Coordinates of N, CA and C in Angstrom, one line a residue:
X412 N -2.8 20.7 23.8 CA -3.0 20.4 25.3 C -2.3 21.5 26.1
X413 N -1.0 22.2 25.9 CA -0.2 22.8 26.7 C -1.1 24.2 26.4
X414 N -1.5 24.2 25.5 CA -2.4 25.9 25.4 C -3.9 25.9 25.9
X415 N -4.2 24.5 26.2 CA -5.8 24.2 26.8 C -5.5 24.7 28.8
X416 N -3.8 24.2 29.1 CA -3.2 24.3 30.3 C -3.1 25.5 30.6
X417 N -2.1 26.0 29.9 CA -2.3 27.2 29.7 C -3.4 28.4 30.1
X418 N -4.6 27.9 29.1 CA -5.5 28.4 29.0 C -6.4 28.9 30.7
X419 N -6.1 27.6 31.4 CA -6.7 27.1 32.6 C -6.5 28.0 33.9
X420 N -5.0 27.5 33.6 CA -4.1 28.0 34.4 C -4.5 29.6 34.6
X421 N -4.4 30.0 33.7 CA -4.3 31.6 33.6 C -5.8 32.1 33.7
X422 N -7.1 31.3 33.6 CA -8.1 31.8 34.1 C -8.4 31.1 35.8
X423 N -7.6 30.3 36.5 CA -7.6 30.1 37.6 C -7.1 31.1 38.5
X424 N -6.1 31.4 38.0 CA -5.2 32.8 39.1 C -6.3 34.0 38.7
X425 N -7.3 34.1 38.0 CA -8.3 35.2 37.7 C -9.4 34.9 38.6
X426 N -9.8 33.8 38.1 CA -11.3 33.3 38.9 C -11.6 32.2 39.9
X427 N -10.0 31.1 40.3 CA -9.9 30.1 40.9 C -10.5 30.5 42.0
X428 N -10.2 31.8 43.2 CA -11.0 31.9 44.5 C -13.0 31.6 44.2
X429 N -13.0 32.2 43.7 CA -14.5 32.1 42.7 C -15.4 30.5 42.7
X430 N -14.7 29.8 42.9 CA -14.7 27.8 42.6 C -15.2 27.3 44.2
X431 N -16.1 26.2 43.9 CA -15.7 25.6 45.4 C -14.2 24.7 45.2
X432 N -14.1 24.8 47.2 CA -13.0 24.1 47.1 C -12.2 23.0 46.5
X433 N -13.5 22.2 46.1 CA -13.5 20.5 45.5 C -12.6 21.3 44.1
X434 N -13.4 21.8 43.6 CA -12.9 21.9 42.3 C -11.8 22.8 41.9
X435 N -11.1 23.8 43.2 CA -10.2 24.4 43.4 C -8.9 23.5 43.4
X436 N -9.0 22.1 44.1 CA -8.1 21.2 44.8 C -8.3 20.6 43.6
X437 N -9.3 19.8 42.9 CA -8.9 19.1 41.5 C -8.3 19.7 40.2
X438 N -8.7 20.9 40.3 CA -8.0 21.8 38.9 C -6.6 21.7 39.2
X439 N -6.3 22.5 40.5 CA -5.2 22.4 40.5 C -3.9 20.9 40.8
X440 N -5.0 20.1 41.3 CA -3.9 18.6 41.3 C -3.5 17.9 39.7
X441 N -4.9 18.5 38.6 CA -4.2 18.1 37.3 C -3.9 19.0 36.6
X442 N -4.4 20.0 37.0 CA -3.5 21.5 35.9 C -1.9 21.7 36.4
X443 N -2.0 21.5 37.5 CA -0.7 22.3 38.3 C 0.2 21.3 38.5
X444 N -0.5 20.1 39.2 CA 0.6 19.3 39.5 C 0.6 18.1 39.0
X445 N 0.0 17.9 37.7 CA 0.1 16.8 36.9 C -0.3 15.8 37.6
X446 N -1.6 15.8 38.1 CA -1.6 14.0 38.5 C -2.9 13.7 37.5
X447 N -3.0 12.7 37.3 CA -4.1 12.1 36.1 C -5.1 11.8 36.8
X448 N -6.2 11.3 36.2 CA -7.1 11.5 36.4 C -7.5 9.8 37.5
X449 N -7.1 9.4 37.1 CA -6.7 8.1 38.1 C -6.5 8.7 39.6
X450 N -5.3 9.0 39.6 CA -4.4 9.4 40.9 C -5.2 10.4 41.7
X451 N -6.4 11.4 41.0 CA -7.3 12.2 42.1 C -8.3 11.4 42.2
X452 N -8.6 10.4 41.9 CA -9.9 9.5 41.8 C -9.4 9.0 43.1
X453 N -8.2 8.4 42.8 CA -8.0 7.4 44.6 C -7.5 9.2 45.5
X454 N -7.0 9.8 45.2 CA -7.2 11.2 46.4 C -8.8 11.3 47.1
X455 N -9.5 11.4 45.8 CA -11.3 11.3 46.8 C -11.9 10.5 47.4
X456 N -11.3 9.6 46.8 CA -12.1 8.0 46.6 C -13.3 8.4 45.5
X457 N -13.6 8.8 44.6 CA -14.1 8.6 43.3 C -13.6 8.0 42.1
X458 N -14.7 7.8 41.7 CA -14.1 7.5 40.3 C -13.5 8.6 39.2
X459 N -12.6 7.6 38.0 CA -12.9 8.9 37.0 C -13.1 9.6 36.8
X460 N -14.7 9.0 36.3 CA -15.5 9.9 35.5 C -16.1 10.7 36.0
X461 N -15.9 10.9 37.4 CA -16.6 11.7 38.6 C -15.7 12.9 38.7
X462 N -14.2 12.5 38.2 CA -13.2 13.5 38.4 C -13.1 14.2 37.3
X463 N -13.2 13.5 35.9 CA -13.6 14.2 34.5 C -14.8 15.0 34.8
X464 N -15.6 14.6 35.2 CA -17.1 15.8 35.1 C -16.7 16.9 36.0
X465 N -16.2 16.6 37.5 CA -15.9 18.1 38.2 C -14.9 19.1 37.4
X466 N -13.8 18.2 36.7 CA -12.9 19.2 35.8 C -13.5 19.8 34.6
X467 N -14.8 19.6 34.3 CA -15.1 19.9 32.6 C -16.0 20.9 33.5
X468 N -16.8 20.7 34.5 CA -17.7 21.6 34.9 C -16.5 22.9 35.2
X469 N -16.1 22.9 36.4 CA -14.7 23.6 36.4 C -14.1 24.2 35.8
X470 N -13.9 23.8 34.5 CA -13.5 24.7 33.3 C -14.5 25.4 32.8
X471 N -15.6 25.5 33.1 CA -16.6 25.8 32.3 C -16.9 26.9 33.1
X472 N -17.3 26.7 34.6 CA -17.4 27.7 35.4 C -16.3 28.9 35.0
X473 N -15.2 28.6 35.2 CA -14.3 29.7 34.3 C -14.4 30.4 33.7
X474 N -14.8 29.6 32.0 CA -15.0 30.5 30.9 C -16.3 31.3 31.1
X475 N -17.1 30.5 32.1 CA -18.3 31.5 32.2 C -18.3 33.0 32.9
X476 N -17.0 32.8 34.0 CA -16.6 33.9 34.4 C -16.0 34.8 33.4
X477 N -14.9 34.3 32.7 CA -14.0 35.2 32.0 C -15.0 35.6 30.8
X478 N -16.0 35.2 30.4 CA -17.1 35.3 29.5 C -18.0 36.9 29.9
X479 N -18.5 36.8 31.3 CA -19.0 37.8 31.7 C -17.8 38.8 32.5
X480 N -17.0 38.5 32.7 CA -16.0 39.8 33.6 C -14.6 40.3 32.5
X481 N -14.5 39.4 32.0 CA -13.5 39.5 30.8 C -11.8 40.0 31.7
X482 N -11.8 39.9 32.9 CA -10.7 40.0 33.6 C -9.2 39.7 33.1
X483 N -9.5 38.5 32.1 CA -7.8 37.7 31.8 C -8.0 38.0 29.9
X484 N -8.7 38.5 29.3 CA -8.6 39.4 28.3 C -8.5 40.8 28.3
X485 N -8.7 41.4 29.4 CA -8.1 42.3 29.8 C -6.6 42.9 30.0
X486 N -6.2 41.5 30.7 CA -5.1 41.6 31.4 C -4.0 41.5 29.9
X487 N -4.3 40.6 29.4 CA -3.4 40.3 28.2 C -3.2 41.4 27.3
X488 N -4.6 42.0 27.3 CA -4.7 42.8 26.0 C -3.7 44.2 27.1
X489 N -3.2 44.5 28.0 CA -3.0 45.5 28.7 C -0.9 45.2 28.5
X490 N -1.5 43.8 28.9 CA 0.4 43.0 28.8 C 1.1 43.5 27.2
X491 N -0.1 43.6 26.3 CA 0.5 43.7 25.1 C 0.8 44.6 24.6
X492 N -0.1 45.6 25.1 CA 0.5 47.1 24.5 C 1.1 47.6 25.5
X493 N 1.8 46.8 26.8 CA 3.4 47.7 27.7 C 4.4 46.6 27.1
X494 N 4.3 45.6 26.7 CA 5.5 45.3 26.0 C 5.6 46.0 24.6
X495 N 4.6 46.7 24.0 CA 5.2 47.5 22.4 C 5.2 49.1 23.1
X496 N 4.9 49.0 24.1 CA 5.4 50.3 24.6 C 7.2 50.3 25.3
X497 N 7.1 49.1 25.8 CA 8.3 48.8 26.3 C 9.5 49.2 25.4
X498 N 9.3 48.4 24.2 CA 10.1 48.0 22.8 C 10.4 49.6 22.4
X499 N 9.1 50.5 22.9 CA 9.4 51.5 21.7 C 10.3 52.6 22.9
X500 N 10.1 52.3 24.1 CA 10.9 52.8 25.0 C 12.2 52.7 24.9
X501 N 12.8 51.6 25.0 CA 14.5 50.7 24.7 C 14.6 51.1 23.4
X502 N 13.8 51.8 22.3 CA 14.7 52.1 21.1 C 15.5 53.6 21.6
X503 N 14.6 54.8 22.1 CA 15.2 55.8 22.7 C 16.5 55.8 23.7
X504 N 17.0 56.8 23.8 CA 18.6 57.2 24.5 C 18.4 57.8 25.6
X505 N 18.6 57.7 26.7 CA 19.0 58.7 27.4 C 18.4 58.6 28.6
X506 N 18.4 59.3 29.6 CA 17.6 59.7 31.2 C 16.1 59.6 30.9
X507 N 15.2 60.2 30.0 CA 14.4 60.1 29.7 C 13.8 58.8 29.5
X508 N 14.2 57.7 28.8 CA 13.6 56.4 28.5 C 13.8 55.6 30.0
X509 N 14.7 55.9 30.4 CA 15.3 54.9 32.2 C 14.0 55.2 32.6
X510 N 13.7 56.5 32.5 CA 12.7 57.3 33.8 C 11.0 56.6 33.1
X511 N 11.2 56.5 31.6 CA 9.9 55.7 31.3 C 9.5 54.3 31.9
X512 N 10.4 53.8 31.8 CA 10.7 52.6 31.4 C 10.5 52.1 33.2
X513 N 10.9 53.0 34.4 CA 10.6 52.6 36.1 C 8.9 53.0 36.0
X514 N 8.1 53.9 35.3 CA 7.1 54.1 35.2 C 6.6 53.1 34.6
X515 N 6.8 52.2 33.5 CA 5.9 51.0 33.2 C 6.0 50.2 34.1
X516 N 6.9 50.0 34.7 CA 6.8 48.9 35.3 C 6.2 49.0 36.8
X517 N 6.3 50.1 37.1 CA 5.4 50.4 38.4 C 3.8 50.7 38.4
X518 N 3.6 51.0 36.7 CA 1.8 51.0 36.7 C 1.2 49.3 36.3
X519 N 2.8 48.7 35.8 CA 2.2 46.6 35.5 C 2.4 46.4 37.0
X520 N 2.9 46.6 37.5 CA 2.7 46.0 39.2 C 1.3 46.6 39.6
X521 N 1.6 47.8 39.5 CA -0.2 48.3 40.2 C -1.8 47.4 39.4
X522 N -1.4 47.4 38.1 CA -2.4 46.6 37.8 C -2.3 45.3 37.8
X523 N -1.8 44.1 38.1 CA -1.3 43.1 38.3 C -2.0 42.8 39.5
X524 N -1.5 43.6 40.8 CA -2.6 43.7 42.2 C -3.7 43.8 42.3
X525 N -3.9 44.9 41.4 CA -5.4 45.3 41.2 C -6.1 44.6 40.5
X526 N -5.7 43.4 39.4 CA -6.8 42.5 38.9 C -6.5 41.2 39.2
X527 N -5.7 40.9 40.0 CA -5.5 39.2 40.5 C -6.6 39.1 41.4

């Protein structure tokens, strides 16, 4: 469940603008702020299973995004090789690794802007 959240989560900050509002405000009242599935039922006045179908559509719209734009496999696969770049930076001594090391982290800020 916490890696399904996870999952969610991290394709919402990708593709949440992307959503109508409805389903903007329900993803995030149960991804984000933990209310069940009850608790947005009386927020709409719907039912349940009205609030299960917008969240399964919802998710789905997602994957359909990150399926065609591949934005948040991007992003990871980019996170992964400046942390083994990171690692291999911090093994090195001296003025040179400091001066690397303000350079990673000012091209993960630039791309961070540039794909949110």
């Amino acid at each position: 469940m916490l890696e399904r959240t996870n999952r969610v989560n991290t394709l919402f900050d990708f593709y949440g603008a992307l959503l109508t509002d409805k389903q903007q405000s329900i993803l995030s009242l149960y991804y984000q702020d933990n209310f069940s599935l009850g608790e947005i039922a009386a927020e709409f006045e719907v039912s349940r299973q009205a609030v299960y179908e917008h969240l399964k559509r919802a998710e789905q719209a997602l994957e359909d995004y990150e399926g065609k734009l591949g934005l948040a496999g991007q992003f990871a696969r980019r996170r992964s090789a400046a942390n083994e770049l990171e690692a291999l930076i911090k093994r090195r001594q001296g003025e040179d690794s400091r001066r690397m090391l303000e350079l990673l982290s000012r091209l993960l800020t630039i791309e961070v802007k540039e794909e949110s």
